[in-house]
mmCIF file of N, CA and C in Angstrom:
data_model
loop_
_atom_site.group_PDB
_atom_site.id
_atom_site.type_symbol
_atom_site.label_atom_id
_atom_site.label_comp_id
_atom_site.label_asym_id
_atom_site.label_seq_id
_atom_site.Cartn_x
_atom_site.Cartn_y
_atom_site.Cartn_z
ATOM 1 N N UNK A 1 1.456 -94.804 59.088
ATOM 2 C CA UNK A 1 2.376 -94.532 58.009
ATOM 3 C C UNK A 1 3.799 -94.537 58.574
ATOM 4 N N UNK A 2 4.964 -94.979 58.009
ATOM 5 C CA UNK A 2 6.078 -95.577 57.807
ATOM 6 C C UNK A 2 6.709 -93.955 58.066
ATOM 7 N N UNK A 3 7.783 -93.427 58.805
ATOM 8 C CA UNK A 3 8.065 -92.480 58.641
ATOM 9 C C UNK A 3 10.016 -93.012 58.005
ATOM 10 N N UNK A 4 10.418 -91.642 56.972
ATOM 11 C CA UNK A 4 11.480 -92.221 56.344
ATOM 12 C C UNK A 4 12.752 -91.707 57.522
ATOM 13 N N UNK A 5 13.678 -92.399 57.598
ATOM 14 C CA UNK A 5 15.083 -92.084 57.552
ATOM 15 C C UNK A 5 15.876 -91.086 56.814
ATOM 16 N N UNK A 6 15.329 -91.216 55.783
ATOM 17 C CA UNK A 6 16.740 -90.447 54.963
ATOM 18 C C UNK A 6 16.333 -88.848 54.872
ATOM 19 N N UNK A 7 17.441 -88.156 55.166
ATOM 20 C CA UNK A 7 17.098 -87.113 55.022
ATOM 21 C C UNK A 7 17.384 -86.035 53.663
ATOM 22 N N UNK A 8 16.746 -85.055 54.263
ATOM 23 C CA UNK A 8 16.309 -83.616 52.655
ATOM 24 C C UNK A 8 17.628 -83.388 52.502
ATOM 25 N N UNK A 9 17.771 -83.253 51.691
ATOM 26 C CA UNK A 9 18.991 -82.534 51.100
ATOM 27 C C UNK A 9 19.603 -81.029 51.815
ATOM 28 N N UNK A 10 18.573 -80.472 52.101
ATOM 29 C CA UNK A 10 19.265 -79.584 53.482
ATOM 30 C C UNK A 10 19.858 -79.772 54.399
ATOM 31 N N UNK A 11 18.785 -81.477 54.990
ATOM 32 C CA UNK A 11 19.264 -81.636 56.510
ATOM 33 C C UNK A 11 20.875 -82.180 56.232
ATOM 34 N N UNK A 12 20.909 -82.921 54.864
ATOM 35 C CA UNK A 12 22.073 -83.651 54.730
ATOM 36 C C UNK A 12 22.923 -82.898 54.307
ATOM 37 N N UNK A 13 22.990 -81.552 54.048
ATOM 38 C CA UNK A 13 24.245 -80.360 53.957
ATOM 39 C C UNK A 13 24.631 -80.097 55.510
ATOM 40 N N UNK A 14 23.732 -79.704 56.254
ATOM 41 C CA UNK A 14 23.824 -79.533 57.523
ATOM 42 C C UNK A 14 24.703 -80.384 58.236
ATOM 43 N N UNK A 15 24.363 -81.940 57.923
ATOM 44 C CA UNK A 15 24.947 -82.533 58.432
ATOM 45 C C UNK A 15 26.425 -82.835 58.331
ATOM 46 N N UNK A 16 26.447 -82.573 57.083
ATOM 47 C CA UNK A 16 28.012 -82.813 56.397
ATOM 48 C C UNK A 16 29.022 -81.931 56.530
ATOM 49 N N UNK A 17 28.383 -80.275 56.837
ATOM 50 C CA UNK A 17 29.520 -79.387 57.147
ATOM 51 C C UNK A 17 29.210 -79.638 58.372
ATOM 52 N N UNK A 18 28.496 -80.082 59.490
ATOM 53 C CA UNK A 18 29.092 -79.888 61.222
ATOM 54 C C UNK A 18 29.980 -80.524 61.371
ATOM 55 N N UNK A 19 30.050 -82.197 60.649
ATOM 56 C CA UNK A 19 31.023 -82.870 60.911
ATOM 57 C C UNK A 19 32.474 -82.467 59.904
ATOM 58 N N UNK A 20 32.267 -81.719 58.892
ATOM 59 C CA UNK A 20 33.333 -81.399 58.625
ATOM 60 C C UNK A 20 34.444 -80.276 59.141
ATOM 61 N N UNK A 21 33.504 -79.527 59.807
ATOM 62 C CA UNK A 21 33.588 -78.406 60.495
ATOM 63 C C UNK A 21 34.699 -78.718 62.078
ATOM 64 N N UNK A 22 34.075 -80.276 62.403
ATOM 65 C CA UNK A 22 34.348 -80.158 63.493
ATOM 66 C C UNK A 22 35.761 -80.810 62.951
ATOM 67 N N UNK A 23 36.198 -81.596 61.770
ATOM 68 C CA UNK A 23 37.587 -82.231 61.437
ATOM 69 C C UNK A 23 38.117 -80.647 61.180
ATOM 70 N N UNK A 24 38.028 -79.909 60.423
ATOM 71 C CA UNK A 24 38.523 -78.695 60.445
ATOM 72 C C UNK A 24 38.773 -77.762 61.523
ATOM 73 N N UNK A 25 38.201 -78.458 62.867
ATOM 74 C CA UNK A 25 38.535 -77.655 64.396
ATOM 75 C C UNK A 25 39.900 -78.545 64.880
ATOM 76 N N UNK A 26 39.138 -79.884 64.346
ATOM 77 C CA UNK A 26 40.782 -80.752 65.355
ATOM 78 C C UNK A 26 41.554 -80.745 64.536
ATOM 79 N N UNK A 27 41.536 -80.556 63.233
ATOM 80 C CA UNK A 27 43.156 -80.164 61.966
ATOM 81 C C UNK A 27 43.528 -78.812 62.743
ATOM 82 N N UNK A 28 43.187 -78.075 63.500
ATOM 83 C CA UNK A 28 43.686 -76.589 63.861
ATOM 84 C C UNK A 28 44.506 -76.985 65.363
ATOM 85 N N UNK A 29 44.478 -78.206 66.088
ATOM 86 C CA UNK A 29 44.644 -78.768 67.252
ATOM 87 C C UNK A 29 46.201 -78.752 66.589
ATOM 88 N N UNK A 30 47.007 -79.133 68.760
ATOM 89 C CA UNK A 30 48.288 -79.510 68.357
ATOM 90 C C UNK A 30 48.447 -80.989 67.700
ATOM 91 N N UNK A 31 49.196 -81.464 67.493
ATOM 92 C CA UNK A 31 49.698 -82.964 67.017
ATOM 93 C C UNK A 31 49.300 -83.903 68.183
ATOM 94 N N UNK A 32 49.692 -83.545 69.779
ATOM 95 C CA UNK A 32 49.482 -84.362 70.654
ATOM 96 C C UNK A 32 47.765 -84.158 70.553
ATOM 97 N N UNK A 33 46.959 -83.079 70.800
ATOM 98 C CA UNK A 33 45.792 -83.125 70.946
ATOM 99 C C UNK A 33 44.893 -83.971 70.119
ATOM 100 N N UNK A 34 45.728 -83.789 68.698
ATOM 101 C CA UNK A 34 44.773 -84.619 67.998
ATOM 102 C C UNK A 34 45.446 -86.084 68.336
ATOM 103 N N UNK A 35 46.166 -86.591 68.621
ATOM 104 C CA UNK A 35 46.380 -87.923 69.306
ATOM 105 C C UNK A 35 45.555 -88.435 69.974
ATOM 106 N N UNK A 36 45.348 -87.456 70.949
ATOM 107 C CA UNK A 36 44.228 -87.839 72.823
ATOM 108 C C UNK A 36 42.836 -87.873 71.740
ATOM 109 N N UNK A 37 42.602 -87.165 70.727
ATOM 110 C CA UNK A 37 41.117 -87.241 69.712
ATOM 111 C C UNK A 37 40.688 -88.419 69.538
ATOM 112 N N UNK A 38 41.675 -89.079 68.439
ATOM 113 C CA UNK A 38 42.336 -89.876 67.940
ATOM 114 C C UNK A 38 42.116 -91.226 68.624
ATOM 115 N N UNK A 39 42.742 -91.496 69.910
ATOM 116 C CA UNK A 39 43.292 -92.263 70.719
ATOM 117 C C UNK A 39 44.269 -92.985 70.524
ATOM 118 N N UNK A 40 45.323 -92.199 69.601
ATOM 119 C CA UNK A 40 46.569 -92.310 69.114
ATOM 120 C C UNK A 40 46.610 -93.707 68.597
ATOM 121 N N UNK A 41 45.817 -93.602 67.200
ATOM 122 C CA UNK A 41 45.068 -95.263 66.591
ATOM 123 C C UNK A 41 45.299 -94.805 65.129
ATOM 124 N N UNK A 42 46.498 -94.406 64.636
ATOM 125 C CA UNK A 42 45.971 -93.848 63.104
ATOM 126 C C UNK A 42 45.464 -92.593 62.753
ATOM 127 N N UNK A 43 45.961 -92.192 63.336
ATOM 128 C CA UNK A 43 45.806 -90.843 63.839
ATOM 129 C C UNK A 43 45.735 -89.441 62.813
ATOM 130 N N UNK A 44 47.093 -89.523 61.629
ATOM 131 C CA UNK A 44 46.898 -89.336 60.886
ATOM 132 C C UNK A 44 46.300 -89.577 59.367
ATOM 133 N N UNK A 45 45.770 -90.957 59.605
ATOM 134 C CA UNK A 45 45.082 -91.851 58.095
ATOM 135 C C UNK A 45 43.353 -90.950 58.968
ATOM 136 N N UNK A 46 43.153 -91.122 60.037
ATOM 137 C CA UNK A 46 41.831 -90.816 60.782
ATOM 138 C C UNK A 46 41.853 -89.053 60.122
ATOM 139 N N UNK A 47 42.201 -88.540 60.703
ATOM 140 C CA UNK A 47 42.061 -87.096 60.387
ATOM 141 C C UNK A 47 41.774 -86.888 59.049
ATOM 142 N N UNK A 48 42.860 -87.354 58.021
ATOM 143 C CA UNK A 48 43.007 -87.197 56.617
ATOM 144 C C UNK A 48 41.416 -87.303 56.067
ATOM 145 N N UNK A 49 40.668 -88.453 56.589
ATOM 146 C CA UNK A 49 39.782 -89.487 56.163
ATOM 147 C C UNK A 49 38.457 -88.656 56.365
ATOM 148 N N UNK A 50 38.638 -88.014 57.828
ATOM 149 C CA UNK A 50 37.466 -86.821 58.167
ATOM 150 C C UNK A 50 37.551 -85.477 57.564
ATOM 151 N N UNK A 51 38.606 -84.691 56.874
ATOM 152 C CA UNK A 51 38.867 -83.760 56.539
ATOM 153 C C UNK A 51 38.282 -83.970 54.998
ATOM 154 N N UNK A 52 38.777 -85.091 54.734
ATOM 155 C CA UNK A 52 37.932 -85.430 53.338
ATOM 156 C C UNK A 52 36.738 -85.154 52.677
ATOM 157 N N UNK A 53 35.809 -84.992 53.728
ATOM 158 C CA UNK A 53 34.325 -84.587 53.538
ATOM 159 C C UNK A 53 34.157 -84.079 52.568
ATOM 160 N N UNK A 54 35.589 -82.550 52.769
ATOM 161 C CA UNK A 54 35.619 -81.686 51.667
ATOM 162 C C UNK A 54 35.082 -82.174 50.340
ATOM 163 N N UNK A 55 35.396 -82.939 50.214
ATOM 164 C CA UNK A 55 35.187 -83.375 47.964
ATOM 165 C C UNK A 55 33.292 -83.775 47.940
ATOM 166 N N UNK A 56 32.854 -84.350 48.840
ATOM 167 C CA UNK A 56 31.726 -84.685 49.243
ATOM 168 C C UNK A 56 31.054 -83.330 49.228
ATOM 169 N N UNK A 57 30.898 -82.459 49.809
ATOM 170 C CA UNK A 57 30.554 -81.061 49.953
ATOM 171 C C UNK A 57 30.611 -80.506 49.034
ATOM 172 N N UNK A 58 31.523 -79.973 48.107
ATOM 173 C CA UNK A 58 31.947 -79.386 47.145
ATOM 174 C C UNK A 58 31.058 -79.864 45.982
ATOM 175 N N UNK A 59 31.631 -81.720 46.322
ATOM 176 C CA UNK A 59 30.413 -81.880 44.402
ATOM 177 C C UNK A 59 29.319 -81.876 44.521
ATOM 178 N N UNK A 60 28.800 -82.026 45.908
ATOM 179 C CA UNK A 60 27.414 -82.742 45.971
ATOM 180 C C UNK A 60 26.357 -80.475 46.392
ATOM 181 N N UNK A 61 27.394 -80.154 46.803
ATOM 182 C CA UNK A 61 26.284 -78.705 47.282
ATOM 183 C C UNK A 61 27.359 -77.421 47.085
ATOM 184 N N UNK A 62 27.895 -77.573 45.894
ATOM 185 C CA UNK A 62 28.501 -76.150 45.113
ATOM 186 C C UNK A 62 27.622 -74.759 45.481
ATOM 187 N N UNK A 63 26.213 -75.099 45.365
ATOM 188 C CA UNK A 63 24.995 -74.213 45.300
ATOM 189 C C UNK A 63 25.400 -73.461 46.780
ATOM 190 N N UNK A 64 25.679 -74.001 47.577
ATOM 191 C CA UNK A 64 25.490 -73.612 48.973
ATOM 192 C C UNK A 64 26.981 -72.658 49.370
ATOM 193 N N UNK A 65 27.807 -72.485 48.523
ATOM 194 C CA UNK A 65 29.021 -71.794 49.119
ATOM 195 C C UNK A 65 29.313 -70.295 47.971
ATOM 196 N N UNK A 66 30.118 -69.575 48.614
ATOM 197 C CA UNK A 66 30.156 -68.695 47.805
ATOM 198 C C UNK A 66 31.443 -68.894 46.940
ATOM 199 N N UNK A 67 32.051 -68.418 46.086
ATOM 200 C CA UNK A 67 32.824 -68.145 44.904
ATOM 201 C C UNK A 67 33.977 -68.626 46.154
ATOM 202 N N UNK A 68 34.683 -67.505 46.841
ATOM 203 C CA UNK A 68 35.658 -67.556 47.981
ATOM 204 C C UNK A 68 35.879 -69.163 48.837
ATOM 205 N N UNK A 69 34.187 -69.190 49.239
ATOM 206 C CA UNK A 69 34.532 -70.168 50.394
ATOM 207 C C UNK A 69 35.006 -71.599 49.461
ATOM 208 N N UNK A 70 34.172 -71.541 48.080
ATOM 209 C CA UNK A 70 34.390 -72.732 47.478
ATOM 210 C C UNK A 70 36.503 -73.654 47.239
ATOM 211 N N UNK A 71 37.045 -71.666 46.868
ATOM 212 C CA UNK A 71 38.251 -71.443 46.338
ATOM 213 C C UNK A 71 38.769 -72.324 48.006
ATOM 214 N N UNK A 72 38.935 -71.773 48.881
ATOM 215 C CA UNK A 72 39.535 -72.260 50.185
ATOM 216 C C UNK A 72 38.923 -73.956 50.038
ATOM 217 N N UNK A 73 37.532 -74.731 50.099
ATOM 218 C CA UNK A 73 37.552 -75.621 50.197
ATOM 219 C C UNK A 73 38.257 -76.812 49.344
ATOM 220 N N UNK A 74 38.296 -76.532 48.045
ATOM 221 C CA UNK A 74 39.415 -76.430 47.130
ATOM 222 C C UNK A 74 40.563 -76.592 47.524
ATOM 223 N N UNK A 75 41.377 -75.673 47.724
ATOM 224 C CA UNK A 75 42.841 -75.840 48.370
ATOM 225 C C UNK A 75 42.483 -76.874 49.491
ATOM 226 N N UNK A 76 41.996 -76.932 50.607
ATOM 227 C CA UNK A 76 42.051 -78.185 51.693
ATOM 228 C C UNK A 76 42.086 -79.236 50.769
ATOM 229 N N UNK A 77 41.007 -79.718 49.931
ATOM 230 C CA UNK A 77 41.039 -80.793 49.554
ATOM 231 C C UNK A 77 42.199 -81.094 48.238
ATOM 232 N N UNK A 78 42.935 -79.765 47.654
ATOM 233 C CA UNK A 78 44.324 -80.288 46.896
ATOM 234 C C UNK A 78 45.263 -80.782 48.315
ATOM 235 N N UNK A 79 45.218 -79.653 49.428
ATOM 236 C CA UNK A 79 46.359 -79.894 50.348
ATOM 237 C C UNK A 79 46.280 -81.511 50.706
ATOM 238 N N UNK A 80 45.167 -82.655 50.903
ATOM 239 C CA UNK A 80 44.783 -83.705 51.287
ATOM 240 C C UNK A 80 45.520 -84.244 49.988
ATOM 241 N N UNK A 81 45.140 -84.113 48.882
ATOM 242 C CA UNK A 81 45.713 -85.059 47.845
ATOM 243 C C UNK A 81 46.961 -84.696 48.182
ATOM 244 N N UNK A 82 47.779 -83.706 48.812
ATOM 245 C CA UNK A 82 49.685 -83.995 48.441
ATOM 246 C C UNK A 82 49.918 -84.712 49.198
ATOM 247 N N UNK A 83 49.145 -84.836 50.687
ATOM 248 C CA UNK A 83 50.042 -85.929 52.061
ATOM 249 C C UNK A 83 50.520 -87.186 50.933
ATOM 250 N N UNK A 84 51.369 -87.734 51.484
ATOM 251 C CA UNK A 84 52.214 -88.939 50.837
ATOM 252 C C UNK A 84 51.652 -89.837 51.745
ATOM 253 N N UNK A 85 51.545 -91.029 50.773
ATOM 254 C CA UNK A 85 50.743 -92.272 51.737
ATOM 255 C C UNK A 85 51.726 -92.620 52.487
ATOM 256 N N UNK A 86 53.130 -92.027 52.451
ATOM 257 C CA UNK A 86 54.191 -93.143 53.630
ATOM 258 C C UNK A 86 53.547 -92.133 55.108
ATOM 259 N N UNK A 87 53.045 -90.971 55.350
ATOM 260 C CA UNK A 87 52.800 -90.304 55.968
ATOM 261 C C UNK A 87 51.343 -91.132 56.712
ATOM 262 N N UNK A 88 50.733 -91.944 56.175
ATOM 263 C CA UNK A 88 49.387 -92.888 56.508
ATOM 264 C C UNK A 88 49.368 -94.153 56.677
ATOM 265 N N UNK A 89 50.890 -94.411 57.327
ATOM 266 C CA UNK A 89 50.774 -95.490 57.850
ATOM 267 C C UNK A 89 50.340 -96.092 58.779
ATOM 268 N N UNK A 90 50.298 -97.198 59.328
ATOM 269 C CA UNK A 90 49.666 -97.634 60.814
ATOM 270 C C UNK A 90 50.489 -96.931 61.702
ATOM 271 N N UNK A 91 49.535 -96.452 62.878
ATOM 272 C CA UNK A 91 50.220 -96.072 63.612
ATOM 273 C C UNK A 91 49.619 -96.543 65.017
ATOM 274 N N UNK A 92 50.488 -96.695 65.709
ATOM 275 C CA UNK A 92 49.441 -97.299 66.976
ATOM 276 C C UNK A 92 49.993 -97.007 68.302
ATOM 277 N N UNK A 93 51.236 -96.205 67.968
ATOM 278 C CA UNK A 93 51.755 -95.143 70.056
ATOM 279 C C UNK A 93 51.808 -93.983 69.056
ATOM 280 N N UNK A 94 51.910 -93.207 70.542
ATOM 281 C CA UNK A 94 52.086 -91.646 70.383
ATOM 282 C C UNK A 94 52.714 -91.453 69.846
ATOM 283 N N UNK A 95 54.257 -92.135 69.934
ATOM 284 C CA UNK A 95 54.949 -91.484 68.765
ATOM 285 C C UNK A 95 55.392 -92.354 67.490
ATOM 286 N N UNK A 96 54.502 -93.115 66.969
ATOM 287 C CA UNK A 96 54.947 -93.162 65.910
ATOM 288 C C UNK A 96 53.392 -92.042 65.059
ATOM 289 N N UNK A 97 52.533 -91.460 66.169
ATOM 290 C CA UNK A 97 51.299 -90.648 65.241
ATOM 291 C C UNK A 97 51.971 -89.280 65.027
ATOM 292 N N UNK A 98 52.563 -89.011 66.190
ATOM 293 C CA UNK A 98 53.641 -87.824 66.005
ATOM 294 C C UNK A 98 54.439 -87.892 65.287
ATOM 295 N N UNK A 99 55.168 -88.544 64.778
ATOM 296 C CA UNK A 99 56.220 -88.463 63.439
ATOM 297 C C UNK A 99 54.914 -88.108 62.360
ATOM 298 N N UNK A 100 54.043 -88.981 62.105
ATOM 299 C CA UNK A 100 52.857 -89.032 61.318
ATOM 300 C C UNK A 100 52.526 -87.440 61.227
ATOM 301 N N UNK A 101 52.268 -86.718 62.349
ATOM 302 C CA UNK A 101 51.474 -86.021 62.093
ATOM 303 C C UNK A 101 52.278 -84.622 61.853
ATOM 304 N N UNK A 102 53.495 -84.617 62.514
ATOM 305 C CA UNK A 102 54.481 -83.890 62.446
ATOM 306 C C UNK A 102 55.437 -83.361 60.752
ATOM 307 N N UNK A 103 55.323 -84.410 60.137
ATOM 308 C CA UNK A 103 55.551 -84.534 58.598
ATOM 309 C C UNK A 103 55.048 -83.180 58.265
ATOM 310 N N UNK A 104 55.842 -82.360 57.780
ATOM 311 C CA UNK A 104 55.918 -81.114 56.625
ATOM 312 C C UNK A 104 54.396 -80.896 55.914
ATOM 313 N N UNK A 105 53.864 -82.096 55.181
ATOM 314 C CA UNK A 105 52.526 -81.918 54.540
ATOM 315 C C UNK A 105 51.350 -81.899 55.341
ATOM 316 N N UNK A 106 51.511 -81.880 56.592
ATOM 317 C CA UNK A 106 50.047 -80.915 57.338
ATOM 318 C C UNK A 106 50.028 -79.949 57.519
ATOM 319 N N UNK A 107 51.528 -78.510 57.048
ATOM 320 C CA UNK A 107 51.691 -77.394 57.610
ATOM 321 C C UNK A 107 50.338 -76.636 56.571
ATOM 322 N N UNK A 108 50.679 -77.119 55.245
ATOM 323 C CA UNK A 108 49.136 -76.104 54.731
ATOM 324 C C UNK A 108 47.697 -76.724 54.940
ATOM 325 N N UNK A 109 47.392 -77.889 55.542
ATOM 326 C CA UNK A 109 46.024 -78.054 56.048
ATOM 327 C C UNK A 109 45.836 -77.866 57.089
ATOM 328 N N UNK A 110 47.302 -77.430 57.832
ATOM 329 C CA UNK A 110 46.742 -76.911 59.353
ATOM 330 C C UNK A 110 46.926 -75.202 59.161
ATOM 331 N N UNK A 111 47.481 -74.364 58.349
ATOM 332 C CA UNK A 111 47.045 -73.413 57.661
ATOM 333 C C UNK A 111 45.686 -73.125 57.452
ATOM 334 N N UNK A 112 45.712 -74.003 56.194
ATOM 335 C CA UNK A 112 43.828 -73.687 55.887
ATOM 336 C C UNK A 112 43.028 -73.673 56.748
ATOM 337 N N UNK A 113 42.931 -74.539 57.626
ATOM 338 C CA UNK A 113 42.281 -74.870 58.524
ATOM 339 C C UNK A 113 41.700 -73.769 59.625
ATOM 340 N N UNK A 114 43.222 -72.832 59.545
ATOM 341 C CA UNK A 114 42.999 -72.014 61.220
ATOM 342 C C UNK A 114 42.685 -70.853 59.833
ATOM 343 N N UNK A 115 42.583 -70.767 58.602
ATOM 344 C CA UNK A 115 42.415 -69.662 57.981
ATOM 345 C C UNK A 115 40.815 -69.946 57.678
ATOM 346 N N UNK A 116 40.244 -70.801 57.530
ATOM 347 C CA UNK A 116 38.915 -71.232 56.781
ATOM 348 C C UNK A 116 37.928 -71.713 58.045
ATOM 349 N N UNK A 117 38.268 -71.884 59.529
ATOM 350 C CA UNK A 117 37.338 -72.431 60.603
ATOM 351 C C UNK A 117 36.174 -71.232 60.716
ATOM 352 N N UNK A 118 36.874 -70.577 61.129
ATOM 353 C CA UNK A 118 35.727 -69.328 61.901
ATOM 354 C C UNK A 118 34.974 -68.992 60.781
ATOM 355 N N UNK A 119 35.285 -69.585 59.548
ATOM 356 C CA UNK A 119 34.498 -68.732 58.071
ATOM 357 C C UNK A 119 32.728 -70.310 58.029
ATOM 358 N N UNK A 120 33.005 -71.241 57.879
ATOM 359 C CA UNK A 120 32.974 -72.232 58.076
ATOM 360 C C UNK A 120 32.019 -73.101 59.125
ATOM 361 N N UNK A 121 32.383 -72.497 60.490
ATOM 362 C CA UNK A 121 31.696 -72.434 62.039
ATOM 363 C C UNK A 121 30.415 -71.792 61.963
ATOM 364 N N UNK A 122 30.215 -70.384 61.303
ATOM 365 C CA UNK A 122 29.806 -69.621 60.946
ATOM 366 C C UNK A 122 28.651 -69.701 60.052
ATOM 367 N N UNK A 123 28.847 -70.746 58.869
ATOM 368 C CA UNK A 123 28.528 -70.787 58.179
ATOM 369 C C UNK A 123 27.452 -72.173 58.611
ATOM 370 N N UNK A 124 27.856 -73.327 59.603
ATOM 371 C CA UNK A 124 27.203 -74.663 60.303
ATOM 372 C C UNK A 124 26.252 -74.355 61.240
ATOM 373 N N UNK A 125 26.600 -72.871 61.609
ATOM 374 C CA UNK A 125 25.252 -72.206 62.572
ATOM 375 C C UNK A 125 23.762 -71.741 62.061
ATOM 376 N N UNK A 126 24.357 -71.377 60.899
ATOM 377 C CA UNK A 126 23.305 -70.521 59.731
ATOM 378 C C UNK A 126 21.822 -71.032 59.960
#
């Protein structure tokens, strides 16, 4: 017998907050760190793109968070809709990811981020 690939709907919550978990560790990083992440390639379109998960999570396993954690995942994913696409441009040296990443509209997802990790971390161990 054929064994399947796809996984339960548990394993695939599991899976979706570690890796979101872990974009929510390097959104808490400095600007250069997440560069060296990165490999200073888009650095900020990359991050944005992994932090995203959020909306994925939210519609697909509401069931799984509480009232609170939902409210915080929420805000990350409004804070993602304000970045301005001039902020997601190509970027391809250090410093044009640093201007990128440096831009005003990561101060509340790198907020959320260091406010919502340890809640979050916590929650990918379970």
């Amino acid at each position: 017998m054929k064994k399947s690939n796809v996984l339960s709907r548990d394993d695939s919550f599991t899976t979706a907050l570690f890796y979101f978990v872990q974009a929510l560790d390097i959104a808490t990083q400095s600007a250069v760190n997440q560069c060296e992440y990165f490999g200073d390639y888009n650095v900020a379109w990359e991050l944005r793109d992994e932090l995203s998960n959020v909306n994925f999570i939210v519609n697909e396993y509401p069931e799984n968070f509480t009232d609170d954690e939902l409210i915080k995942l929420k805000k990350i994913s409004k804070a993602l809709a304000a970045i301005p696409d001039s902020v997601l441009v190509e970027a391809k040296t250090r410093k044009e990811n640093l201007i990128a990443l440096e831009n005003p509209a990561w101060e509340p997802i790198r907020t959320l981020s260091l406010i919502s990790i340890e809640i979050f971390k916590k929650r990918s161990s379970e």
